Short mmCIF file of C-alpha atoms in Angstrom, two decimals:
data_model
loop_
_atom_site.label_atom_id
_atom_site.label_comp_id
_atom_site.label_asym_id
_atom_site.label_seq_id
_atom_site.Cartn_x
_atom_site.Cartn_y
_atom_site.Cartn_z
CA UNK A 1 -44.92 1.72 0.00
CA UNK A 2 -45.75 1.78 3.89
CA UNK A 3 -44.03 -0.35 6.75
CA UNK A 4 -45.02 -3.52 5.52
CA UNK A 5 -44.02 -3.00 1.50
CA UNK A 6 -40.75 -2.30 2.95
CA UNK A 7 -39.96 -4.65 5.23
CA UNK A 8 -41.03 -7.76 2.41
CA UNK A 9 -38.55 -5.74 -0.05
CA UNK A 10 -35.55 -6.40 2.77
CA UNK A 11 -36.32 -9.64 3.60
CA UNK A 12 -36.29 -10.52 -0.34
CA UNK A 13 -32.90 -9.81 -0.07
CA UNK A 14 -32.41 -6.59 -1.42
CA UNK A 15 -28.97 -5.65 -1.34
CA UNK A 16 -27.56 -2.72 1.08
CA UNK A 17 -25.97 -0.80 -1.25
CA UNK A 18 -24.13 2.23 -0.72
CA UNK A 19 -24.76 4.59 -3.76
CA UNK A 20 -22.62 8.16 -3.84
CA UNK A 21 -21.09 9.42 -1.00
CA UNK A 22 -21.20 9.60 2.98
CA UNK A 23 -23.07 12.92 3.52
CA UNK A 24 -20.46 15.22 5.50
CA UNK A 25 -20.35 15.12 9.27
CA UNK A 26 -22.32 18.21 9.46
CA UNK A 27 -25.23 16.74 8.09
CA UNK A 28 -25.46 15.09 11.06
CA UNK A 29 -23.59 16.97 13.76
CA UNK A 30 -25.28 16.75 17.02
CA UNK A 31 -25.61 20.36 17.19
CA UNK A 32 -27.84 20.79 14.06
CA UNK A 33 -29.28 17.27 14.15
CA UNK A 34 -32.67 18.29 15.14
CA UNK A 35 -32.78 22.12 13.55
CA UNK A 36 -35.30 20.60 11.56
CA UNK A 37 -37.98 19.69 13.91
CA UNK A 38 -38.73 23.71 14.56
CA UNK A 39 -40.26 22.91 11.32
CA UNK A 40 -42.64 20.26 12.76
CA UNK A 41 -40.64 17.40 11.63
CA UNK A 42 -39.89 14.31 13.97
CA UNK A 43 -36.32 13.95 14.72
CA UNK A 44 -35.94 10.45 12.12
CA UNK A 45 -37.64 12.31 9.63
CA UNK A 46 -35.28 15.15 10.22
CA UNK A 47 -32.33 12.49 10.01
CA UNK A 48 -33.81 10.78 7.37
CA UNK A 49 -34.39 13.88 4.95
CA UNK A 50 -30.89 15.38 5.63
CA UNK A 51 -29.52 11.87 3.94
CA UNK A 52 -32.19 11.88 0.97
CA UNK A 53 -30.47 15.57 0.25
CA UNK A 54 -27.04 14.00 -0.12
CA UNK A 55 -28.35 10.81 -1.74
CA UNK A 56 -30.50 10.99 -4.50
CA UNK A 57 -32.59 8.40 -5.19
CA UNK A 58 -31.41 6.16 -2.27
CA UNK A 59 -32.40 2.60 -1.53
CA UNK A 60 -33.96 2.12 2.06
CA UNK A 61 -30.77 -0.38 2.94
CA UNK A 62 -28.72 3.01 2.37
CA UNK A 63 -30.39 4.74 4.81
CA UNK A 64 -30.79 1.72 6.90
CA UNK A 65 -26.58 1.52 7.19
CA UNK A 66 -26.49 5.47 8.47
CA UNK A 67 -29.13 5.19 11.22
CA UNK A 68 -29.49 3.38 14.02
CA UNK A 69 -32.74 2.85 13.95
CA UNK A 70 -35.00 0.13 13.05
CA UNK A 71 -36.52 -1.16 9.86
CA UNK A 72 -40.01 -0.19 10.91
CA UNK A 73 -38.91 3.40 12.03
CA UNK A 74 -37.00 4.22 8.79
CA UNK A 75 -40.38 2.87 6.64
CA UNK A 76 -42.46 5.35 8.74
CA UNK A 77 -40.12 8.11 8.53
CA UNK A 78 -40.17 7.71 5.03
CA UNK A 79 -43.73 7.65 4.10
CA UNK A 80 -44.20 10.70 6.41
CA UNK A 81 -41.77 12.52 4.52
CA UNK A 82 -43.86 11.62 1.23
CA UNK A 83 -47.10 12.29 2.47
CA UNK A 84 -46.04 15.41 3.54
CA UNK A 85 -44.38 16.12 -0.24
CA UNK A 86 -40.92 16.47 2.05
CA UNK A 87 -39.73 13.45 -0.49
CA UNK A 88 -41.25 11.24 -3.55
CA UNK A 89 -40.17 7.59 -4.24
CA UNK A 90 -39.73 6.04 -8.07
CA UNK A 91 -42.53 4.15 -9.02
CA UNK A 92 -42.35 0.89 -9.29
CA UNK A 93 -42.70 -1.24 -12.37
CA UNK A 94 -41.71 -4.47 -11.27
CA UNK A 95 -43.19 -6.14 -8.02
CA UNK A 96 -39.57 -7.04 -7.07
CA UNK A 97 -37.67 -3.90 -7.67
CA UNK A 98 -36.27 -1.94 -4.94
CA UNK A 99 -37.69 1.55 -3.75
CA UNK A 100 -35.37 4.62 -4.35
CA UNK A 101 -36.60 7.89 -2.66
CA UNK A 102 -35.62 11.34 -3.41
CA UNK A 103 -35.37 14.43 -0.87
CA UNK A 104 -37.84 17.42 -2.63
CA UNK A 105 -36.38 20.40 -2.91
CA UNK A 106 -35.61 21.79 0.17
CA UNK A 107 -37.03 25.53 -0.88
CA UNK A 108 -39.91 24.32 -2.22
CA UNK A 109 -40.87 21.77 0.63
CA UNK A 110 -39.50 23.35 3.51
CA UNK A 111 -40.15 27.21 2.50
CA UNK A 112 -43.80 27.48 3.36
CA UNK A 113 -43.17 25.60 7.04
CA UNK A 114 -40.75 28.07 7.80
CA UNK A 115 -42.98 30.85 6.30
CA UNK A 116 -45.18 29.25 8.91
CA UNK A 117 -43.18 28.89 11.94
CA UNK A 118 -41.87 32.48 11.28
CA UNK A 119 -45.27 34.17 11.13
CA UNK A 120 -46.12 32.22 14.38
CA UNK A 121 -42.73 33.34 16.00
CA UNK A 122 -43.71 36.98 15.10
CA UNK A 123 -46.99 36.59 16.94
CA UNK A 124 -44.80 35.37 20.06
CA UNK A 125 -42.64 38.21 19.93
CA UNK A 126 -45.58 40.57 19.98
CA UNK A 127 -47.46 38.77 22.37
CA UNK A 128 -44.14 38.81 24.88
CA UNK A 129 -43.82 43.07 23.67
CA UNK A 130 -47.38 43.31 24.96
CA UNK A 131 -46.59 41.06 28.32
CA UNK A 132 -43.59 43.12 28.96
CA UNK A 133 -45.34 46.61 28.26
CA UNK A 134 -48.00 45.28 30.69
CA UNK A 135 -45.48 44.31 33.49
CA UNK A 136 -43.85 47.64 33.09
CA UNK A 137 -46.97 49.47 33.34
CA UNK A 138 -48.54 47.59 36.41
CA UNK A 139 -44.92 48.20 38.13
CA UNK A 140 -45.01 51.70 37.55
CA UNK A 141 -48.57 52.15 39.05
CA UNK A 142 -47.83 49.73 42.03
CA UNK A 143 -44.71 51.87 42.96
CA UNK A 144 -46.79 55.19 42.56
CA UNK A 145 -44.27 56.83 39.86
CA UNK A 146 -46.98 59.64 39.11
CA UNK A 147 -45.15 60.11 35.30
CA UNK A 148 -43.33 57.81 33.38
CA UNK A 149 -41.12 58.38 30.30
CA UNK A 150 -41.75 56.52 27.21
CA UNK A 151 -39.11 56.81 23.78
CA UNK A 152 -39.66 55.92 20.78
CA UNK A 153 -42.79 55.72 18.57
CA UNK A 154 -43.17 51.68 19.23
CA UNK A 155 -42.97 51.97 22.82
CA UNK A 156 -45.45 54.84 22.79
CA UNK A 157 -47.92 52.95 20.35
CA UNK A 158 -47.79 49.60 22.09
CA UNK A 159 -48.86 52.13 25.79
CA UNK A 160 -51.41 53.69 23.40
CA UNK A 161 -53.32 50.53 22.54
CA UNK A 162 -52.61 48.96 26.25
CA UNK A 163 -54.19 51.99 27.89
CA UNK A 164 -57.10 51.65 25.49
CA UNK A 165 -57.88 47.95 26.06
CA UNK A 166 -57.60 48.31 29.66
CA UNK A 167 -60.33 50.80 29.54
CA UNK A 168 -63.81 50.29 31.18
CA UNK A 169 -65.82 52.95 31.23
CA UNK A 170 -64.37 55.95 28.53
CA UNK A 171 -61.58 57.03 26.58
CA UNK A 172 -61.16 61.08 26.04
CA UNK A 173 -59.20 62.39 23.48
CA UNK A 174 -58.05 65.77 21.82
CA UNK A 175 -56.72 65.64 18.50
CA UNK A 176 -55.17 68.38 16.50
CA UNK A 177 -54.42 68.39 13.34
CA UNK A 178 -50.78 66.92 12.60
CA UNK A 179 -49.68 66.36 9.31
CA UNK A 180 -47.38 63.48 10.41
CA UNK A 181 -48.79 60.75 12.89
CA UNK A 182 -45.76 59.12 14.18
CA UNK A 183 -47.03 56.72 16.03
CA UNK A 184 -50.61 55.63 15.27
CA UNK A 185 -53.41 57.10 12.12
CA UNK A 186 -56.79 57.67 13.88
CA UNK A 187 -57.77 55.32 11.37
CA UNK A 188 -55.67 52.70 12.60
CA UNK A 189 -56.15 52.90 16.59
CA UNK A 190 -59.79 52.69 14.89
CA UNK A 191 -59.59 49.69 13.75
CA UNK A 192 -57.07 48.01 16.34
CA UNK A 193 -59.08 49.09 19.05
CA UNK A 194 -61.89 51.05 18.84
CA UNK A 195 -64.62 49.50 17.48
CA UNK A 196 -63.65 47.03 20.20
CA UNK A 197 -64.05 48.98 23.05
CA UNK A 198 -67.89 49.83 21.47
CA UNK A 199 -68.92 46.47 21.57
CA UNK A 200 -67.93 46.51 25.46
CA UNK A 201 -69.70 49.81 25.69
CA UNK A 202 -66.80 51.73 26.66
CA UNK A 203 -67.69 55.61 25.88
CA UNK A 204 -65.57 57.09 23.31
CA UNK A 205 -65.28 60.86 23.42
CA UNK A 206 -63.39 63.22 21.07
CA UNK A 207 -62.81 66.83 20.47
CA UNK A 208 -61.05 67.52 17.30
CA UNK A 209 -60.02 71.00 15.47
CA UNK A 210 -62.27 72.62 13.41
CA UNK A 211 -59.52 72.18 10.21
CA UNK A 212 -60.17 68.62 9.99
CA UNK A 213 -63.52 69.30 8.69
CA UNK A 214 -62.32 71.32 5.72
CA UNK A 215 -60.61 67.85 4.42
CA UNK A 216 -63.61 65.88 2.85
CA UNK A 217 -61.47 62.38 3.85
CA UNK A 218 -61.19 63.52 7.54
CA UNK A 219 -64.51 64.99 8.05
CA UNK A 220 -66.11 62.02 6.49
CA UNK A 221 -63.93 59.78 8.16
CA UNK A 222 -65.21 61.87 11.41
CA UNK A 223 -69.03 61.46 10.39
CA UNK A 224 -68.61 57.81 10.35
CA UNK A 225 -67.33 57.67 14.06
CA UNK A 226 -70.35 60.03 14.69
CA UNK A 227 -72.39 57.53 13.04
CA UNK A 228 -71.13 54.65 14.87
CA UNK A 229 -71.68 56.51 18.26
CA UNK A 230 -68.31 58.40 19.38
CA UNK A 231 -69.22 61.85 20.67
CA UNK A 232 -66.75 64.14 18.91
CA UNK A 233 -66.90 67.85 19.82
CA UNK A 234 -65.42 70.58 17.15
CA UNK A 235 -62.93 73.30 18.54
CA UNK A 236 -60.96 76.21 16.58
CA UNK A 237 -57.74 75.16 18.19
CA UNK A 238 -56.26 72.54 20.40
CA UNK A 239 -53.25 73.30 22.90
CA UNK A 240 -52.04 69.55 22.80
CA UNK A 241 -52.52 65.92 21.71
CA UNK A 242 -53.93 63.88 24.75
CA UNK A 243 -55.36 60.56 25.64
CA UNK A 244 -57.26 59.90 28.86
CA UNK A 245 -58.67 56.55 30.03
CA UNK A 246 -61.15 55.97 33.02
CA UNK A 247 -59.70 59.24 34.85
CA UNK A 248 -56.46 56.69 35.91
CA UNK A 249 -54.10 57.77 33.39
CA UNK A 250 -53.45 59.80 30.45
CA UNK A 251 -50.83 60.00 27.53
CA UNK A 252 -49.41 63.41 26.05
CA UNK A 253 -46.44 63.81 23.96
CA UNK A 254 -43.29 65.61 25.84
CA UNK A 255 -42.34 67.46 23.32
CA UNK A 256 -44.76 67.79 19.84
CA UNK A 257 -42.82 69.50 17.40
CA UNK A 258 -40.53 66.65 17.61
CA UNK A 259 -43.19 63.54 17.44
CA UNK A 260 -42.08 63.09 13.58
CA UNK A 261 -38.39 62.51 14.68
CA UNK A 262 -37.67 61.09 18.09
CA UNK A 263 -40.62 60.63 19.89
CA UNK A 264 -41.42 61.29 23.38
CA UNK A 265 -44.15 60.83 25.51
CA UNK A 266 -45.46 60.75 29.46
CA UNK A 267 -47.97 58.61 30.84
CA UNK A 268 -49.49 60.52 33.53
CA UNK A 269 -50.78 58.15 36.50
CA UNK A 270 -53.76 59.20 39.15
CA UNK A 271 -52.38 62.90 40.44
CA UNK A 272 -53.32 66.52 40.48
CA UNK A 273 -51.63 66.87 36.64
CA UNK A 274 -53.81 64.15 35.30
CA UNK A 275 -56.79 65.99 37.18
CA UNK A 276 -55.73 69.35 35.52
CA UNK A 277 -55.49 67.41 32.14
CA UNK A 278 -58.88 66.02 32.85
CA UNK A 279 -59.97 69.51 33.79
CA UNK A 280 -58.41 70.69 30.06
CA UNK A 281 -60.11 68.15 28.36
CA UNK A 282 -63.84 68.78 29.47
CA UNK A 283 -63.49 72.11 29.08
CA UNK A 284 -62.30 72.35 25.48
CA UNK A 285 -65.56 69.10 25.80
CA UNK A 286 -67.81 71.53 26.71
CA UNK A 287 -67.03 74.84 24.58
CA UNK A 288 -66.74 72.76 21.38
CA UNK A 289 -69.58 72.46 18.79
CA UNK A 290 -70.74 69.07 18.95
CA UNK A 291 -70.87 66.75 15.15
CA UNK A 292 -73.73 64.42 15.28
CA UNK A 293 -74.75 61.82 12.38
CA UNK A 294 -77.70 63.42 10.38
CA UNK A 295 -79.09 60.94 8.31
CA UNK A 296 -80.46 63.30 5.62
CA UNK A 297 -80.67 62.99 2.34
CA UNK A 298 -78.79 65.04 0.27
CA UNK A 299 -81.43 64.53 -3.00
CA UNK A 300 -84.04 66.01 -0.96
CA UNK A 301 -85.35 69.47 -1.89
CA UNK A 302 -86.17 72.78 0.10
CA UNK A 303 -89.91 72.14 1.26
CA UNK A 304 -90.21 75.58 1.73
CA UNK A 305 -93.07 75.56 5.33
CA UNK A 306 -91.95 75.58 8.40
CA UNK A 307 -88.17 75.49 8.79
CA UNK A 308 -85.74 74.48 6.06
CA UNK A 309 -85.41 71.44 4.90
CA UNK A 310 -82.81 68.31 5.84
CA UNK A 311 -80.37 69.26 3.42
CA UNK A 312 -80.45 73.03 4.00
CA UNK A 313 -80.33 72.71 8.14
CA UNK A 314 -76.79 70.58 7.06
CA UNK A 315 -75.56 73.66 5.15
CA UNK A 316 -76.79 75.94 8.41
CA UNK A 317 -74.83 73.75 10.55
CA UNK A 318 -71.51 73.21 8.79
CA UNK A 319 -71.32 77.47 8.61
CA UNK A 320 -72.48 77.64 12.06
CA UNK A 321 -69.35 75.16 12.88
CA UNK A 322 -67.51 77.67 10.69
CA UNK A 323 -66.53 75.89 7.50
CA UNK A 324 -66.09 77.86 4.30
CA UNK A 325 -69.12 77.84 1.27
CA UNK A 326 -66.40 75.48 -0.76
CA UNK A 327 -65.96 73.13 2.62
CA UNK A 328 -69.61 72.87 2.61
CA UNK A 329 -69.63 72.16 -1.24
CA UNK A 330 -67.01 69.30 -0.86
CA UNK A 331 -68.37 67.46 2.02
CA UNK A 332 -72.34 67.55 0.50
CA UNK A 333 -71.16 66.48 -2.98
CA UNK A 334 -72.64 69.61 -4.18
CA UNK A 335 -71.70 72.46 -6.57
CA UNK A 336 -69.85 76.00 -4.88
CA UNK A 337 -72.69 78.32 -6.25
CA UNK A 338 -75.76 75.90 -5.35
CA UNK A 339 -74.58 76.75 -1.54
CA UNK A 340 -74.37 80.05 -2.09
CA UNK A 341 -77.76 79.60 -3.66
CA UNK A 342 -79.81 78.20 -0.58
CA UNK A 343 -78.02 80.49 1.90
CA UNK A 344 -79.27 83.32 -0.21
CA UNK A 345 -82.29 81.91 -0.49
CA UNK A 346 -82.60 81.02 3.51
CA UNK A 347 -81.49 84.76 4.43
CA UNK A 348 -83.96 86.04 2.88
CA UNK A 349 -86.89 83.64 4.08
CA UNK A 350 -85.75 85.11 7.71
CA UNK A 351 -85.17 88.14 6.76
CA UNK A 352 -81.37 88.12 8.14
CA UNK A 353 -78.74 90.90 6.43
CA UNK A 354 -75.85 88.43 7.45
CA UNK A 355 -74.80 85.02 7.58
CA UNK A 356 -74.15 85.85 11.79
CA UNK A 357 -77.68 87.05 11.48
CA UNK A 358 -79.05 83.38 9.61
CA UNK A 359 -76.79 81.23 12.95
CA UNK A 360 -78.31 83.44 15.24
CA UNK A 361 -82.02 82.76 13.43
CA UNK A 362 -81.11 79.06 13.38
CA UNK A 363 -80.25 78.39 16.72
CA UNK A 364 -83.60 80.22 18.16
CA UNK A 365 -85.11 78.65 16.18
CA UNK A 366 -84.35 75.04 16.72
CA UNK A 367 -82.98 74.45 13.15
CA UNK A 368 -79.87 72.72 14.48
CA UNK A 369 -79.78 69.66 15.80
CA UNK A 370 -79.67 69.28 19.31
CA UNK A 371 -79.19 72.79 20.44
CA UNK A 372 -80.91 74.85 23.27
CA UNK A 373 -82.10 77.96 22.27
CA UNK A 374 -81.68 79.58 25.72
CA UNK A 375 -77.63 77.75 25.71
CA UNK A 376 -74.90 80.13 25.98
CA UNK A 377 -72.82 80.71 22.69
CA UNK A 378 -70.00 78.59 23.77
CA UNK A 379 -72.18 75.45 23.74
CA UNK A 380 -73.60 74.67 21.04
CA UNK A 381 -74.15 71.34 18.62
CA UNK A 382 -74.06 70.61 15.13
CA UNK A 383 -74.87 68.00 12.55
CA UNK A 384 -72.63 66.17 10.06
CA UNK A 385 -72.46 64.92 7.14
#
């Protein structure tokens, strides 16, 4: 059925018949001649199929009287239109009878090429969305606006992850607790972006409100990132949502109580505000308790000795952070009273009349991970789950 099949069958002396009718003039208007080939077709095979649509089970010398191209041309046309399942051709019980091709359905054959062409066309758009966020973020720092204004929570998201990727050296955030994340879920930008920017070895540094840790999905979702290597300090409260990257710019929403409506935000370029916002960000840095990956197992039992065990110096360091007996519970997969249990049972190994008492014994005594004795009490360090 290839070039050479067909041209034999011609020069037999098939007959150019003309079965049904002449497809319409817009079947081949000039305008929408070649609307096809956005599909990958080639322009005959475009031609070639809009004719098998209109004429069932035509005979090459049909479609041979509508074109102007050659025998040879039509035959390829054709078979690539098979191959491709585009058309399918009667078979053929006698050596001497002529072919008769039919267009597939044009649903079924064409759907998936334009499922195709459209998923590539939506990875152009957003490639030319990040291009243009770029350009308007490199003119804005070559014309030394100190702020600009960004609406909406697409605008503001596609900044977010720019900012991010640009980002050599570290990324400082503060994150309170929102019930509605307008633009981006932490774990989203996690996973666009983050884990990224650890493979370049781009410092990732957090301080988060102490609330998040009293939701067992967000403080283990927090542990992990611990795990992984982000340093995430614990506060009581947070003043604002903020973004910083390499000390060149930051992001902060304009106005927060509207960031689940209409969305606005500034991106703050190198000036004494983004120093100040660096300023706000180290120190709530500083004062926070810091969550650090423990690695213990929560099986293990109290070895009684010298110093509590793993699992006990976790339930020292999650009330030293501040978290409630049931908080603790949740997050250690453990019951309510068993808590209670070994902080009873830890007071009165140390002798301490309160649980302020038991932190106080803790941190002289080195029980929590990675803090200094002698360290003021607005720096200290703690251990996650």
């Amino acid at each position: 059925m290839g070039v050479r099949l067909f041209r034999v069958r011609l020069r037999r002396g098939t007959a150019l018949s003309a079965e049904g009718p002449r497809p319409s003039g817009a079947a081949l208007d000039a305008a929408e001649e070649s609307l096809l080939t956005f599909l990958g077709l080639e322009p005959l095979e475009d031609a070639v199929y809009r004719l098998l649509v209109d004429r069932p089970d035509s005979e090459p010398g049909v479609l041979l009287s509508e074109l102007t191209e050659g025998v040879e041309e039509v035959a390829r046309a054709l078979d690539g239109l098979v191959e491709r399942g585009l058309a399918s051709v009667r078979p053929v019980a006698d050596a001497d009878a002529v072919l008769r091709y039919r267009a597939s359905s044009p649903v079924l054959a064409l759907g998936p090429l334009l499922e195709s062409r459209r998923a590539a066309l939506h990875r152009v758009e957003s490639l030319v969305t990040t291009l243009a966020e770029r350009h308007r973020s490199a003119q804005a720092h070559a014309s030394g606006a100190p702020i600009e204004v960004l609406s909406g929570a697409a605008a503001i998201r596609r900044r977010l992850l720019l900012m991010q990727d640009q980002a050599t050296v570290e990324v400082c955030t503060m994150m309170p607790l929102r019930e509605v994340h307008a633009v981006i879920t932490v774990e989203d930008n996690h996973d666009e972006i983050e884990d990224v920017l650890m493979r370049r070895g781009v410092a990732l540094r957090s301080v988060i409100e102490r609330d998040w840790l009293e939701r067992p999905e967000m403080a283990a979702t927090a542990a992990a990132y611990a795990a992984q290597g982000q340093h995430i300090s614990v506060v009581d409260a947070l003043p604002i949502k903020l973004i910083i990257v390499d000390r060149r710019v930051a992001l902060l929403p304009l106005a927060p109580e509207r960031d689940d409506v209409d969305p606005v935000a500034l991106a703050v370029h190198g000036t004494g505000l983004l120093t100040a916002l660096s300023s706000l960000f180290e120190g709530h840095f500083e004062r926070g308790w810091r969550l650090l990956p423990s690695g213990a197992d929560p099986g293990a039992g109290h070895t009684g000795g010298a110093g509590p065990d793993a699992v006990d110096r976790q339930i020292v360091s999650l009330l030293y952070v501040g978290l409630t007996d049931a908080a603790i519970a949740r997050q250690l997969s453990m019951g309510h009273r068993t808590v209670q249990r070994r902080l009873q049972s830890l007071m009165a190994e140390v002798g301490a009349a309160t649980r302020f008492q038991l932190g106080w014994h803790a941190a002289c005594s080195g029980w929590l991970d990675d803090v200094d004795a002698q360290s003021t009490p607005n720096r200290r360090e703690n251990s996650a789950v």
